[in-house]
XYZ file of C-alpha atoms in Angstrom:
412
model
C -0.326 -0.201 -0.056
C 1.726 3.406 -0.967
C 2.112 6.050 1.377
C -1.261 8.931 -0.310
C -3.306 6.660 -0.167
C -2.546 5.490 4.299
C -2.598 9.084 4.657
C -5.897 9.501 2.864
C -6.921 6.846 5.121
C -5.715 7.524 8.001
C -6.452 11.296 7.758
C -9.872 9.714 6.710
C -10.410 7.763 10.034
C -9.185 10.383 11.380
C -12.045 13.361 10.522
C -14.893 9.883 11.381
C -13.803 9.806 14.522
C -13.945 13.133 15.708
C -16.719 14.766 13.833
C -20.272 13.293 13.343
C -20.973 14.592 9.454
C -22.379 12.592 7.220
C -19.085 11.339 4.340
C -18.705 9.457 1.939
C -15.102 8.500 0.061
C -15.407 7.087 -3.891
C -13.946 8.475 -7.276
C -15.845 11.729 -8.660
C -15.116 10.867 -11.532
C -15.318 7.583 -13.479
C -14.784 6.221 -17.071
C -17.464 3.515 -18.000
C -16.968 1.051 -21.209
C -20.076 0.132 -22.990
C -21.035 -3.864 -21.821
C -18.700 -3.799 -19.232
C -18.895 -4.263 -16.083
C -18.759 -0.694 -13.368
C -17.128 -1.322 -10.066
C -17.468 1.533 -7.614
C -15.548 1.701 -4.112
C -16.462 3.414 -1.794
C -16.239 4.128 1.546
C -18.523 6.200 4.201
C -19.021 6.935 7.370
C -22.114 8.502 9.959
C -22.640 10.114 12.590
C -22.032 8.044 15.684
C -26.106 8.734 16.941
C -26.956 7.205 13.879
C -24.412 3.635 14.094
C -26.725 1.419 16.021
C -28.759 1.538 12.878
C -26.679 0.032 11.048
C -28.072 -3.161 10.831
C -28.442 -6.638 7.868
C -31.563 -4.691 7.101
C -30.438 -1.453 5.955
C -30.784 -0.874 2.869
C -27.832 0.664 -0.035
C -29.351 2.155 -2.848
C -28.210 3.854 -6.088
C -29.983 7.051 -7.389
C -29.353 8.514 -10.815
C -28.942 12.684 -12.123
C -29.911 13.661 -8.288
C -30.587 12.864 -5.285
C -33.850 13.051 -5.276
C -33.575 10.936 -8.661
C -34.880 7.488 -10.124
C -33.556 3.987 -7.839
C -31.129 2.511 -10.560
C -30.334 -0.462 -8.345
C -31.310 -1.597 -4.534
C -28.601 -4.588 -2.910
C -32.370 -6.877 -3.107
C -32.031 -6.253 -7.445
C -29.645 -7.891 -8.361
C -30.073 -7.874 -12.394
C -27.933 -3.929 -13.072
C -25.633 -4.914 -10.262
C -25.276 -5.203 -6.607
C -22.859 -4.231 -3.189
C -20.409 -5.860 -2.411
C -18.887 -4.900 0.269
C -19.790 -5.501 4.183
C -22.577 -2.512 4.583
C -21.703 -3.091 8.723
C -18.151 -2.716 7.495
C -19.351 1.310 6.024
C -17.798 -0.320 2.633
C -20.639 0.140 0.449
C -18.524 -0.604 -3.103
C -20.421 -1.723 -5.847
C -20.981 -3.521 -9.826
C -22.597 -2.657 -11.123
C -22.829 -5.708 -14.395
C -22.918 -4.914 -19.013
C -23.620 -0.359 -18.356
C -25.765 -0.198 -21.774
C -24.967 3.448 -23.505
C -26.709 6.687 -22.456
C -25.951 5.939 -19.366
C -23.233 8.793 -18.604
C -24.755 11.075 -15.366
C -24.103 10.720 -11.600
C -24.944 8.515 -9.423
C -25.298 8.965 -5.307
C -25.664 7.258 -2.552
C -28.812 6.353 -0.390
C -28.935 4.210 2.999
C -32.034 3.563 3.276
C -32.764 2.516 6.122
C -34.998 1.903 9.573
C -36.104 5.217 11.499
C -33.961 6.801 11.585
C -31.510 6.073 9.098
C -32.517 7.584 6.328
C -29.460 9.419 4.236
C -28.769 9.640 1.128
C -25.236 11.244 0.792
C -24.165 14.151 -1.383
C -20.573 14.075 -3.109
C -21.890 11.611 -6.150
C -19.829 9.716 -8.358
C -20.364 10.660 -12.139
C -20.239 7.973 -15.144
C -18.979 9.054 -18.160
C -19.800 5.625 -21.179
C -17.691 5.416 -23.630
C -18.117 3.862 -26.827
C -14.413 2.926 -27.191
C -11.144 1.925 -24.860
C -10.037 5.160 -22.665
C -6.609 6.057 -24.164
C -4.112 5.173 -20.858
C -2.141 8.075 -19.386
C 1.871 8.733 -19.739
C 3.425 10.232 -17.085
C 5.674 13.193 -17.557
C 1.426 14.152 -18.987
C 3.034 15.771 -22.093
C 2.879 15.736 -26.163
C 5.950 17.356 -26.819
C 9.066 15.461 -23.592
C 12.014 17.865 -24.276
C 14.998 16.599 -21.646
C 19.176 16.247 -21.741
C 21.418 14.163 -23.666
C 22.225 11.159 -21.260
C 19.126 11.597 -18.672
C 17.655 8.353 -16.639
C 14.057 9.231 -17.865
C 10.964 7.216 -16.992
C 7.984 6.904 -18.637
C 4.424 5.589 -16.714
C 1.519 4.230 -18.866
C -1.600 3.739 -16.253
C -4.818 2.860 -16.782
C -7.526 2.755 -14.783
C -9.620 -0.102 -15.249
C -12.745 0.278 -14.484
C -13.886 -3.497 -14.546
C -11.343 -5.372 -12.573
C -12.797 -8.609 -13.797
C -11.956 -7.479 -18.195
C -8.173 -6.598 -17.438
C -6.480 -5.301 -20.773
C -2.658 -6.238 -22.319
C -0.395 -2.913 -21.831
C 2.525 -3.260 -24.663
C 5.080 -0.589 -25.467
C 6.886 0.833 -28.853
C 9.067 0.913 -28.866
C 10.928 -0.919 -26.368
C 13.857 0.659 -24.346
C 15.746 -0.294 -21.545
C 14.401 -1.737 -18.716
C 10.748 -2.255 -18.428
C 8.466 -3.324 -15.573
C 5.765 -5.645 -16.171
C 2.222 -4.253 -16.055
C 1.091 -4.591 -11.931
C -2.077 -3.795 -11.080
C -1.923 -2.010 -7.981
C -5.144 1.154 -5.941
C -5.325 4.583 -6.012
C -6.706 6.687 -3.458
C -10.404 7.075 -3.767
C -9.716 2.357 -4.166
C -10.644 1.953 -7.868
C -8.664 -0.283 -9.341
C -5.088 0.954 -11.881
C -2.882 -1.412 -14.746
C 1.012 -0.222 -14.456
C 3.563 -0.346 -16.526
C 7.196 1.770 -16.842
C 10.529 2.006 -19.087
C 13.480 3.300 -17.868
C 15.906 4.664 -19.848
C 18.887 6.748 -21.294
C 18.451 9.296 -23.407
C 20.292 9.979 -26.165
C 20.683 11.218 -29.242
C 18.925 8.607 -31.597
C 16.198 8.781 -29.248
C 15.749 12.292 -30.850
C 11.605 12.939 -32.920
C 11.264 9.581 -30.696
C 6.727 8.745 -30.418
C 7.441 6.740 -27.506
C 3.674 5.363 -27.254
C 0.905 2.436 -24.432
C -1.218 0.665 -25.713
C -4.448 -0.352 -24.033
C -6.107 -3.767 -26.005
C -9.339 -6.240 -24.760
C -9.248 -9.269 -26.085
C -12.864 -9.728 -24.893
C -15.924 -7.516 -26.679
C -14.047 -6.463 -29.868
C -12.600 -2.972 -28.667
C -10.180 -1.875 -30.752
C -6.864 -0.770 -29.340
C -5.438 2.541 -28.835
C -2.429 4.270 -27.678
C -1.233 7.113 -26.500
C 2.289 9.035 -27.184
C 4.916 11.587 -27.016
C 6.870 12.981 -28.739
C 11.020 12.686 -27.473
C 12.964 15.658 -28.084
C 16.505 14.799 -26.879
C 18.811 18.402 -25.880
C 22.345 18.178 -26.684
C 25.477 20.597 -27.501
C 26.576 20.526 -31.321
C 28.955 17.583 -31.473
C 30.552 15.874 -35.177
C 31.670 19.587 -36.544
C 33.333 19.136 -39.593
C 34.743 22.261 -42.117
C 35.407 22.265 -45.816
C 36.302 24.130 -48.973
C 35.041 24.518 -52.261
C 37.032 24.086 -53.709
C 40.347 21.659 -52.120
C 43.328 21.882 -52.503
C 45.281 24.794 -53.482
C 43.876 27.544 -55.216
C 45.721 30.566 -58.038
C 46.018 33.795 -56.235
C 42.455 35.250 -56.528
C 40.249 32.744 -56.953
C 37.405 32.701 -54.465
C 37.002 30.745 -52.030
C 34.332 29.662 -49.926
C 34.558 28.190 -46.172
C 31.248 26.233 -45.340
C 30.252 24.649 -41.567
C 28.479 21.792 -40.599
C 27.487 20.511 -36.671
C 25.087 17.543 -35.171
C 23.635 20.159 -32.271
C 19.353 20.520 -31.041
C 18.573 22.594 -30.985
C 20.552 24.152 -34.031
C 24.275 26.155 -33.664
C 23.380 29.268 -32.647
C 26.513 30.698 -33.074
C 29.507 30.091 -35.576
C 33.442 31.984 -35.805
C 35.716 31.075 -37.467
C 39.782 30.837 -36.415
C 42.478 31.228 -38.630
C 45.738 29.241 -36.846
C 48.599 31.814 -37.007
C 51.290 29.640 -36.762
C 52.100 29.773 -33.230
C 48.566 27.641 -32.166
C 46.937 31.208 -31.112
C 43.690 31.282 -33.089
C 42.186 34.735 -34.174
C 38.476 34.829 -35.114
C 38.331 36.626 -38.453
C 34.814 36.024 -39.027
C 30.947 34.834 -37.679
C 28.594 32.729 -39.804
C 28.124 29.322 -41.586
C 30.292 30.048 -43.606
C 33.348 32.486 -43.990
C 34.719 34.116 -48.170
C 37.481 34.532 -48.470
C 39.725 36.006 -51.915
C 43.297 34.097 -51.940
C 45.758 35.770 -51.289
C 49.546 35.221 -49.638
C 48.249 36.231 -45.799
C 44.668 34.640 -45.929
C 46.635 30.823 -46.900
C 46.562 28.845 -43.968
C 45.279 26.482 -41.484
C 41.019 27.433 -40.770
C 39.493 26.047 -37.451
C 35.508 27.043 -36.745
C 33.942 27.256 -34.014
C 29.829 26.774 -32.546
C 28.030 27.358 -29.838
C 23.798 26.189 -28.717
C 22.444 26.466 -24.998
C 23.292 23.646 -23.777
C 27.645 23.364 -24.970
C 30.098 24.279 -27.523
C 32.765 21.791 -30.309
C 34.622 22.726 -32.620
C 35.703 22.101 -36.375
C 39.309 19.649 -37.783
C 42.377 22.379 -39.211
C 41.299 23.188 -42.719
C 44.344 24.344 -44.708
C 43.327 26.770 -47.787
C 46.713 27.367 -50.011
C 48.057 29.744 -53.017
C 49.622 27.922 -55.675
C 52.663 30.022 -56.192
C 53.041 28.510 -60.256
C 50.371 29.854 -62.045
C 50.345 33.946 -63.276
C 48.254 36.244 -61.074
C 45.663 38.604 -61.856
C 47.448 41.138 -61.771
C 49.604 38.916 -64.925
C 46.679 37.213 -66.525
C 46.396 40.069 -69.643
C 50.204 39.785 -70.077
C 49.648 35.296 -69.307
C 46.924 35.176 -72.322
C 48.138 37.677 -74.959
C 51.444 35.726 -74.633
C 49.641 32.279 -74.447
C 48.027 34.028 -78.112
C 51.737 35.188 -79.491
C 52.887 32.031 -79.253
C 49.736 30.425 -81.205
C 49.690 32.720 -84.155
C 54.534 32.202 -84.144
C 54.050 28.153 -84.351
C 50.118 29.000 -86.352
C 53.063 30.850 -89.369
C 55.835 29.284 -89.099
C 53.892 26.167 -89.310
C 51.912 27.333 -92.118
C 55.886 28.545 -93.435
C 57.088 24.440 -93.331
C 54.594 23.217 -95.382
C 54.744 26.294 -98.053
C 58.724 25.676 -98.032
C 58.479 21.545 -98.147
C 55.521 21.518 -101.088
C 58.563 24.516 -103.198
C 61.316 21.239 -101.714
C 58.869 18.602 -103.974
C 58.741 21.150 -106.047
C 62.005 21.313 -107.018
C 62.390 16.496 -106.512
C 60.857 16.504 -109.620
C 61.565 18.861 -111.928
C 65.388 18.609 -111.357
C 64.279 13.934 -111.715
C 62.542 15.190 -114.996
C 65.697 17.232 -116.510
C 68.168 15.061 -115.099
C 65.856 11.960 -117.410
C 66.143 14.512 -120.166
C 70.219 15.162 -120.094
C 70.740 11.463 -119.533
C 68.093 10.068 -123.647
C 70.226 13.353 -124.868
C 73.598 11.714 -123.793
C 72.626 8.669 -124.468
C 71.825 9.367 -128.700
C 75.248 11.014 -128.584
C 77.482 8.534 -126.995
C 75.319 6.421 -129.166
C 75.858 8.456 -132.807
C 79.799 8.332 -131.589
C 80.551 4.862 -130.634
C 78.057 3.990 -133.950
C 80.284 6.139 -135.757
C 83.551 4.902 -134.919
C 81.773 1.177 -135.188
C 81.122 2.543 -139.366
C 84.594 4.360 -139.055
C 86.375 1.225 -137.676
C 84.818 -1.682 -139.717
C 85.631 0.680 -142.855
C 89.099 1.121 -141.976
C 89.948 -3.062 -141.844
C 88.328 -3.103 -145.372
C 89.789 -1.107 -147.107
C 93.701 -3.138 -144.883
C 92.214 -6.125 -146.464
C 91.612 -5.413 -149.560
C 95.094 -4.653 -149.895
C 96.877 -7.434 -148.416
C 94.945 -9.887 -150.269
C 95.960 -11.303 -154.256
C 95.095 -9.723 -157.102
C 93.471 -12.751 -158.171
C 91.194 -13.165 -155.255
C 90.011 -9.782 -155.632
C 89.118 -9.938 -159.456
């Protein structure tokens, strides 16, 4: 039995002992489900002068709407329910069976006994009949629960069971950390409650996670109902990185953009850019998620991004901005371009001249071959004529010599 419940009972007993008043203790509100039973935990106190009239002949009656309303239940009528408590012990706990739809109303308890014990208690109970199962209650009772990273969190799901003979199945989704099996308890008014809890340490992985508690009745074909809470896990910035675009050494005069990115909840509210002066000391350059610089010799070096939110700070690794000094500066871009164009033109002109000269050489070689053939042809003809003339001369000479030495008879 819980401490608050014991305290309520002690106060109740003391009040009954010290005062001669009519008192009744029962819930102010009960949620009933159509077709299910409804149990009303009830205890009462009466003045001392009436206690001798409290005997087995006293009838327990429930009236509807007002203290003078129609009776809907008496201890002699068992069709609608009965008082399961012992009236002699001042226990008026009552069960209504198969509570019908359309009977949402105020209900008042009355003691109907022999004179003078006839009294309707002024405090009533408001019974609300639901077609569907009322959703469970999550504690903390909020729609969005914000917690810091690392917080040991306990979520508790509870529901009042208006009909203890029919109990639901209670489930968590998702299941996180350590869970306590659903157990039955009693509240300060004696109502039966089903309670379950789960404990876990909040991490960034739980951020934007819906945690729900579901009730499912296997009887009565009732639809499952749930209550959920959205977790928001707050944490300092982490996984901070700095990016450089374009990456690698750039030509002097180029635009370089540095951007900073970090995982934080709530989001980063302040970005700071620092440059390593070379001695390890960081010098603040500017504020903002991005830093735009023009590449100069005095801006190259290592840059660091620092980020802040309401729960802490983080720092990126250093990134380098380098200048490629082998390239022309902006001041010499035009000269470099003109020189390059001039070299291209000279090369083109030389190529044209080379092709022209090559063509002329080829033509000259062709003409030279033709001339050599003609010369050779003419020379060969002259030589041939000379050779032919010499042959004829030598033949004539031999003939003449031969005729001189032959006898006359042979010549005749």
